[in-house]
Tab-separated table of C-alpha atoms in Angstrom:
chain	number	residue	atom	x	y	z
M	1	MET	CA	78.721	28.392	-17.862
M	2	ILE	CA	76.180	25.718	-17.154
M	3	PRO	CA	75.417	25.081	-13.300
M	4	ALA	CA	75.988	21.487	-12.264
M	5	ASP	CA	72.611	20.843	-10.961
M	6	ALA	CA	70.802	22.885	-14.045
M	7	SER	CA	69.602	20.044	-15.931
M	8	GLN	CA	67.599	18.557	-12.574
M	9	ARG	CA	66.461	22.010	-11.650
M	10	ILE	CA	64.883	22.971	-15.059
M	11	SER	CA	63.477	19.412	-15.474
M	12	GLU	CA	62.026	19.484	-12.045
M	13	ARG	CA	60.435	22.858	-12.536
M	14	LEU	CA	59.015	22.077	-16.065
M	15	TRP	CA	57.810	18.515	-15.764
M	16	ASN	CA	56.025	19.358	-12.341
M	17	GLN	CA	53.507	21.993	-13.517
M	18	PRO	CA	50.249	20.828	-12.599
M	19	ASP	CA	48.823	20.258	-16.083
M	20	LYS	CA	51.845	17.922	-17.410
M	21	GLY	CA	50.507	14.536	-16.416
M	22	GLU	CA	47.170	14.896	-18.113
M	23	LEU	CA	48.743	16.459	-21.200
M	24	GLU	CA	51.450	14.159	-21.818
M	25	SER	CA	49.278	11.013	-21.359
M	26	HIS	CA	47.317	12.013	-24.506
M	27	ARG	CA	49.911	12.463	-26.787
M	28	GLU	CA	49.034	9.478	-28.803
M	29	GLU	CA	45.304	10.794	-29.239
M	30	THR	CA	47.122	14.199	-30.386
M	31	PHE	CA	50.404	13.611	-32.746
M	32	ILE	CA	51.027	11.250	-35.096
M	33	ASP	CA	54.754	10.710	-34.616
M	34	ASP	CA	53.860	9.761	-30.959
M	35	ILE	CA	51.917	7.313	-32.329
M	36	ILE	CA	54.785	5.903	-34.540
M	37	GLN	CA	57.393	5.963	-31.987
M	38	LYS	CA	55.410	4.416	-29.266
M	39	SER	CA	54.362	1.580	-31.541
M	40	HIS	CA	58.059	1.190	-32.208
M	41	ILE	CA	59.147	0.877	-28.779
M	42	GLU	CA	56.395	-1.440	-27.871
M	43	ARG	CA	56.933	-3.811	-30.606
M	44	GLU	CA	60.614	-3.842	-29.655
M	45	LEU	CA	59.883	-4.458	-25.775
M	46	LEU	CA	56.994	-7.100	-26.391
M	47	ALA	CA	59.798	-8.987	-28.731
M	48	ALA	CA	62.415	-8.663	-25.730
M	49	LEU	CA	60.522	-10.036	-22.724
M	50	GLU	CA	61.724	-13.541	-22.434
M	51	GLY	CA	63.299	-14.071	-19.183
M	52	VAL	CA	62.448	-10.609	-18.218
M	53	GLU	CA	61.068	-10.367	-14.501
M	54	THR	CA	62.096	-6.742	-13.108
M	55	VAL	CA	62.152	-3.789	-15.178
M	56	PHE	CA	63.622	-0.103	-14.348
M	57	ASP	CA	61.775	2.482	-16.360
M	58	GLY	CA	63.791	5.505	-16.059
M	59	GLY	CA	61.910	8.770	-16.897
M	60	ALA	CA	58.566	6.728	-17.035
M	61	GLY	CA	56.305	9.511	-17.426
M	62	CYS	CA	52.582	8.564	-17.311
M	63	GLY	CA	53.222	5.059	-17.506
M	64	ARG	CA	52.919	4.082	-21.211
M	65	PHE	CA	55.246	1.213	-21.118
M	66	SER	CA	55.584	0.511	-17.292
M	67	ILE	CA	51.645	-0.520	-17.571
M	68	LEU	CA	52.265	-2.353	-20.461
M	69	LEU	CA	55.184	-4.379	-19.085
M	70	ALA	CA	53.245	-4.758	-15.784
M	71	LYS	CA	50.371	-6.305	-17.530
M	72	LYS	CA	52.849	-8.804	-18.912
M	73	GLY	CA	53.884	-9.592	-15.465
M	74	CYS	CA	56.808	-7.894	-14.996
M	75	ARG	CA	57.568	-6.070	-11.650
M	76	VAL	CA	58.237	-2.395	-12.520
M	77	THR	CA	60.199	0.305	-10.735
M	78	HIS	CA	58.603	3.539	-12.262
M	79	PHE	CA	60.885	6.305	-11.855
M	80	ASP	CA	60.315	9.934	-12.575
M	81	ILE	CA	61.242	13.626	-11.731
M	82	SER	CA	57.466	14.567	-11.877
M	83	GLN	CA	55.112	14.357	-9.345
M	84	PRO	CA	52.077	14.833	-11.470
M	85	MET	CA	53.575	12.513	-13.859
M	86	LEU	CA	53.744	9.924	-10.894
M	87	ASP	CA	50.507	10.809	-10.034
M	88	LYS	CA	48.758	10.055	-13.168
M	89	ALA	CA	50.529	7.355	-14.096
M	90	GLN	CA	49.465	5.485	-10.539
M	91	LYS	CA	45.923	6.581	-11.557
M	92	LEU	CA	46.387	5.114	-15.229
M	93	ALA	CA	47.623	1.570	-13.236
M	94	ARG	CA	44.946	1.203	-10.866
M	95	ALA	CA	42.641	1.415	-13.710
M	96	ALA	CA	44.234	-1.049	-15.642
M	97	GLY	CA	44.532	-3.500	-12.693
M	98	VAL	CA	48.488	-3.652	-12.488
M	99	GLU	CA	49.164	-1.068	-9.625
M	100	GLN	CA	50.148	-3.902	-7.307
M	101	ASN	CA	53.349	-4.629	-10.252
M	102	ILE	CA	54.620	-0.939	-9.952
M	103	THR	CA	56.915	0.846	-7.564
M	104	PHE	CA	56.503	4.465	-8.094
M	105	VAL	CA	59.587	6.385	-7.341
M	106	ARG	CA	60.151	10.245	-7.610
M	107	GLY	CA	63.700	11.076	-8.548
M	108	ALA	CA	66.177	12.400	-10.829
M	109	LEU	CA	68.320	10.252	-13.315
M	110	GLU	CA	71.377	12.053	-12.283
M	111	ASP	CA	71.159	10.094	-9.230
M	112	LEU	CA	70.434	6.383	-9.287
M	113	SER	CA	72.653	5.474	-6.470
M	114	ALA	CA	69.703	3.550	-4.351
M	115	TYR	CA	70.067	0.945	-6.856
M	116	PRO	CA	72.835	-1.708	-6.792
M	117	ASP	CA	75.030	-3.241	-9.946
M	118	ARG	CA	72.455	-5.477	-11.924
M	119	ALA	CA	69.312	-5.091	-9.791
M	120	PHE	CA	66.890	-5.243	-12.734
M	121	ASP	CA	66.829	-7.636	-15.833
M	122	LEU	CA	65.689	-4.929	-18.143
M	123	VAL	CA	66.472	-1.238	-17.951
M	124	ILE	CA	64.412	1.432	-20.365
M	125	SER	CA	64.397	4.889	-20.964
M	126	PHE	CA	62.160	6.442	-23.367
M	127	ASP	CA	61.337	9.987	-24.876
M	128	THR	CA	64.700	11.038	-24.357
M	129	PRO	CA	65.083	11.866	-20.711
M	130	ILE	CA	68.601	10.974	-20.895
M	131	SER	CA	69.504	13.860	-23.324
M	132	TYR	CA	67.781	16.260	-20.694
M	133	THR	CA	70.602	15.234	-18.220
M	134	TYR	CA	72.988	17.325	-19.985
M	135	PRO	CA	76.072	17.860	-19.169
M	136	HIS	CA	76.019	14.423	-17.729
M	137	GLN	CA	74.317	12.453	-20.235
M	138	GLU	CA	77.302	9.877	-20.288
M	139	THR	CA	77.271	9.276	-16.600
M	140	VAL	CA	73.581	8.866	-16.837
M	141	ILE	CA	73.969	6.040	-19.667
M	142	GLY	CA	76.848	4.612	-17.371
M	143	GLU	CA	74.351	4.307	-14.385
M	144	LEU	CA	71.764	3.149	-16.292
M	145	VAL	CA	73.964	-0.045	-17.910
M	146	ARG	CA	75.397	-0.407	-14.424
M	147	ILE	CA	72.134	-1.163	-12.889
M	148	ALA	CA	70.521	-3.438	-16.106
M	149	ARG	CA	71.251	-7.286	-15.727
M	150	LYS	CA	70.059	-8.748	-18.910
M	151	LYS	CA	69.130	-5.832	-21.314
M	152	VAL	CA	68.784	-1.901	-22.215
M	153	MET	CA	66.694	-0.059	-24.234
M	154	PHE	CA	66.813	3.914	-24.725
M	155	SER	CA	65.540	6.389	-26.935
M	156	VAL	CA	67.878	9.516	-26.764
M	157	SER	CA	67.446	12.890	-28.760
M	158	SER	CA	68.622	12.499	-32.534
M	159	ARG	CA	71.318	15.175	-33.840
M	160	LEU	CA	70.865	14.280	-37.483
M	161	GLY	CA	66.898	13.970	-36.653
M	162	TYR	CA	66.590	17.280	-35.223
M	163	LEU	CA	68.525	19.029	-37.792
M	164	PRO	CA	65.749	19.284	-40.293
M	165	TYR	CA	63.908	21.505	-37.631
M	166	LEU	CA	66.325	24.385	-37.828
M	167	ALA	CA	65.223	24.701	-41.829
M	168	ASN	CA	61.503	23.843	-41.045
M	169	PRO	CA	59.559	26.336	-38.493
M	170	ILE	CA	56.376	23.818	-39.112
M	171	GLN	CA	57.716	20.639	-38.790
M	172	LYS	CA	55.208	19.666	-35.853
M	173	ASN	CA	51.978	20.875	-37.910
M	174	GLN	CA	52.716	17.827	-40.172
M	175	PHE	CA	51.944	15.489	-37.270
M	176	ILE	CA	48.694	16.895	-36.007
M	177	LEU	CA	46.424	14.180	-35.813
M	178	SER	CA	43.141	16.495	-35.939
M	179	PRO	CA	42.799	19.917	-36.289
M	180	ASP	CA	39.971	20.320	-33.813
M	181	CYS	CA	42.162	18.675	-30.824
M	182	PRO	CA	41.685	21.044	-27.792
M	183	ASP	CA	45.250	20.410	-26.589
M	184	PRO	CA	47.118	23.958	-26.058
M	185	TRP	CA	50.206	23.120	-28.002
M	186	VAL	CA	48.279	21.817	-31.072
M	187	ARG	CA	45.912	25.364	-31.227
M	188	GLN	CA	49.317	27.258	-30.949
M	189	LEU	CA	50.878	25.534	-33.567
M	190	ILE	CA	47.865	26.077	-35.801
M	191	ALA	CA	47.387	30.068	-34.854
M	192	ASP	CA	51.096	30.214	-35.313
M	193	ARG	CA	51.485	28.357	-38.818
M	194	GLN	CA	51.974	31.562	-41.244
M	195	LYS	CA	53.411	33.579	-38.465
M	196	ALA	CA	56.132	30.779	-38.202
M	197	ILE	CA	56.729	30.875	-42.174
M	198	ASP	CA	56.823	34.412	-42.882
M	199	SER	CA	59.216	35.227	-39.892
M	200	PHE	CA	61.582	32.198	-40.825
M	201	VAL	CA	65.010	33.055	-41.734
M	202	LEU	CA	67.773	30.246	-42.452
M	203	ASN	CA	70.610	30.650	-40.291
M	204	LYS	CA	73.806	29.029	-41.609
M	205	GLU	CA	75.757	29.552	-38.527
M	206	THR	CA	73.254	28.190	-36.275
M	207	ILE	CA	72.869	24.974	-38.115
M	208	GLU	CA	76.543	24.681	-38.176
M	209	ASP	CA	77.011	25.077	-34.519
M	210	PHE	CA	74.197	22.769	-33.764
M	211	MET	CA	75.991	20.186	-36.085
M	212	LYS	CA	79.021	20.580	-34.166
M	213	SER	CA	77.828	20.786	-30.660
M	214	GLY	CA	74.813	18.813	-30.577
M	215	VAL	CA	73.249	21.049	-27.754
M	216	ILE	CA	69.679	22.686	-27.934
M	217	GLY	CA	69.307	25.419	-25.178
M	218	GLY	CA	72.176	25.898	-22.845
M	219	SER	CA	72.799	29.413	-21.581
M	220	SER	CA	69.360	30.449	-23.113
M	221	GLU	CA	67.119	28.061	-21.040
M	222	ILE	CA	69.724	29.065	-18.008
M	223	SER	CA	68.742	32.701	-18.217
M	224	GLU	CA	65.180	31.982	-19.025
M	225	TYR	CA	65.182	29.799	-15.593
M	226	GLU	CA	66.826	32.219	-13.642
M	227	ARG	CA	63.948	35.103	-14.603
M	228	GLY	CA	61.668	32.676	-13.148
M	229	GLY	CA	60.336	31.161	-16.481
M	230	THR	CA	59.822	27.123	-17.476
M	231	PRO	CA	61.924	26.851	-20.365
M	232	TRP	CA	62.284	23.189	-22.075
M	233	CYS	CA	65.373	21.355	-20.968
M	234	ILE	CA	68.673	21.744	-21.974
M	235	THR	CA	68.896	18.854	-24.434
M	236	TYR	CA	72.067	16.842	-25.733
M	237	THR	CA	71.168	15.017	-28.864
M	238	PHE	CA	73.424	12.015	-30.023
M	239	LEU	CA	74.637	11.138	-33.420
M	240	PRO	CA	74.387	7.179	-33.940
M	241	ASP	CA	77.999	6.345	-34.022
M	242	GLU	CA	78.783	8.368	-30.689
M	243	LEU	CA	75.857	6.632	-28.831
M	244	LYS	CA	77.123	3.127	-29.915
M	245	ALA	CA	80.348	4.161	-28.743
M	246	LEU	CA	79.613	4.860	-25.424
M	247	LEU	CA	77.421	2.009	-24.992
M	248	GLU	CA	80.375	-0.628	-26.087
M	249	LYS	CA	82.369	1.272	-23.662
M	250	GLN	CA	79.951	0.042	-21.019
M	251	GLY	CA	80.176	-3.331	-22.036
M	252	VAL	CA	77.020	-3.527	-23.696
M	253	GLN	CA	76.997	-6.151	-26.800
M	254	ASN	CA	74.804	-7.203	-29.548
M	255	ILE	CA	73.756	-3.304	-30.034
M	256	HIS	CA	71.057	-2.269	-32.606
M	257	MET	CA	69.534	0.887	-33.465
M	258	ALA	CA	66.537	2.744	-35.186
M	259	GLY	CA	65.034	6.068	-36.028
M	260	PRO	CA	61.307	5.784	-35.430
M	261	GLY	CA	59.627	8.425	-37.853
M	262	ALA	CA	62.364	8.171	-40.315
M	263	TYR	CA	59.548	6.794	-42.890
M	264	ALA	CA	56.681	9.094	-41.514
M	265	ARG	CA	58.619	12.438	-41.978
M	266	THR	CA	58.980	11.832	-45.760
M	267	ILE	CA	54.832	11.958	-46.110
M	268	PRO	CA	52.710	15.104	-45.978
M	269	GLY	CA	50.412	15.421	-43.311
M	270	GLU	CA	47.171	15.103	-45.083
M	271	ILE	CA	48.129	11.743	-45.792
M	272	LEU	CA	49.181	10.624	-42.652
M	273	VAL	CA	45.945	11.869	-41.142
M	274	LYS	CA	44.253	9.632	-43.956
M	275	ILE	CA	46.164	6.713	-43.191
M	276	MET	CA	45.820	7.068	-39.136
M	277	ASN	CA	41.957	7.178	-39.649
M	278	ASP	CA	41.573	4.092	-41.254
M	279	SER	CA	42.089	0.885	-38.787
M	280	GLN	CA	43.486	-1.377	-41.734
M	281	SER	CA	45.549	1.276	-42.880
M	282	ARG	CA	46.950	2.341	-39.595
M	283	LYS	CA	47.667	-1.036	-38.521
M	284	ASP	CA	49.708	-1.882	-41.772
M	285	PHE	CA	51.563	1.593	-41.863
M	286	LEU	CA	52.859	1.103	-38.586
M	287	GLU	CA	54.220	-2.244	-39.423
M	288	ILE	CA	55.967	-0.767	-42.546
M	289	CYS	CA	57.121	2.249	-40.518
M	290	HIS	CA	58.888	-0.234	-37.519
M	291	ARG	CA	60.664	-1.903	-40.592
M	292	TYR	CA	61.690	0.783	-42.391
M	293	ASP	CA	62.827	2.848	-39.588
M	294	SER	CA	64.985	-0.093	-38.268
M	295	ASN	CA	67.172	0.032	-41.376
M	296	ILE	CA	70.934	1.080	-40.220
M	297	TYR	CA	71.098	3.442	-42.899
M	298	VAL	CA	68.159	5.482	-41.823
M	299	CYS	CA	68.615	5.069	-37.838
M	300	GLY	CA	69.692	8.586	-37.430
M	301	MET	CA	66.905	10.200	-38.828
M	302	GLY	CA	64.268	9.030	-36.618
M	303	LYS	CA	61.600	12.099	-36.229
M	304	ASP	CA	62.877	13.003	-32.685
M	305	ASN	CA	64.457	9.944	-31.162
M	306	LEU	CA	67.372	7.571	-31.716
M	307	PHE	CA	66.231	4.357	-30.341
M	308	VAL	CA	69.127	1.557	-29.022
M	309	LYS	CA	68.965	-1.848	-27.619
M	310	GLY	CA	71.708	-4.075	-26.282
M	311	ASP	CA	72.423	-7.040	-24.263
M	312	ILE	CA	74.295	-6.951	-21.016
M	313	VAL	CA	76.545	-9.904	-21.026
């Protein structure tokens, strides 16, 4: 059985490693799928700011979107569990000249009791921190909706998007922007590529279990945590209809979903790198990706995330 506070304890240990703030702030310089996902979200945010003055950014990380919104004149509450992330975000906000528009708060999404109902015009949570709160993800969604006055935008881990990983141990290699990147994860992915291929064995039972439960990690992550390691968070992956039903239950209307990365995952890595290294091709490609990935028929097949937006009426 998973302890009630497991999600928070593992997240605190994982995301508070000293190098997390610095590493996460460079993801768009490191991985193409991060570029695509964040470009998609940025387009959605900038198109939704009419009448938005206050924003709650839950799991805000290094401030990719809280700083963007602060530059647009919004007053942002930047909420994250990681002190290194908060420190990096504050440094970047200061450099961007918008520190005065952002309130930095350390906390866990599992507890938003400090905020009253309808406290913020827009509530956002991107890069799947909601999915890391398992088994509390439904409660967390309800709380995020509760504190929203006008709109919500989330990205959660996608079950259909993750399923191909179980038959592709080198999927992340496809999205490495530069093989010369010094990032430790990039170096490991490149060094272990052939080993990952040679040792791979398709496990039908594992795939079927994941299709049914949607949970990544669980007891193995708890065991690693208890041994003193810093495992990845236990992650709950959503199906599109499931997420839509949860939001409708909370009264959210005009729900639209997308799968950032659905188009890009069909393209070989060498071609993706070529596109990204040409400024006009990159601009055109990101626009095409946004349009393709916003189609309801591919929303579940985003690279990692299922994006959703809706109105509070």
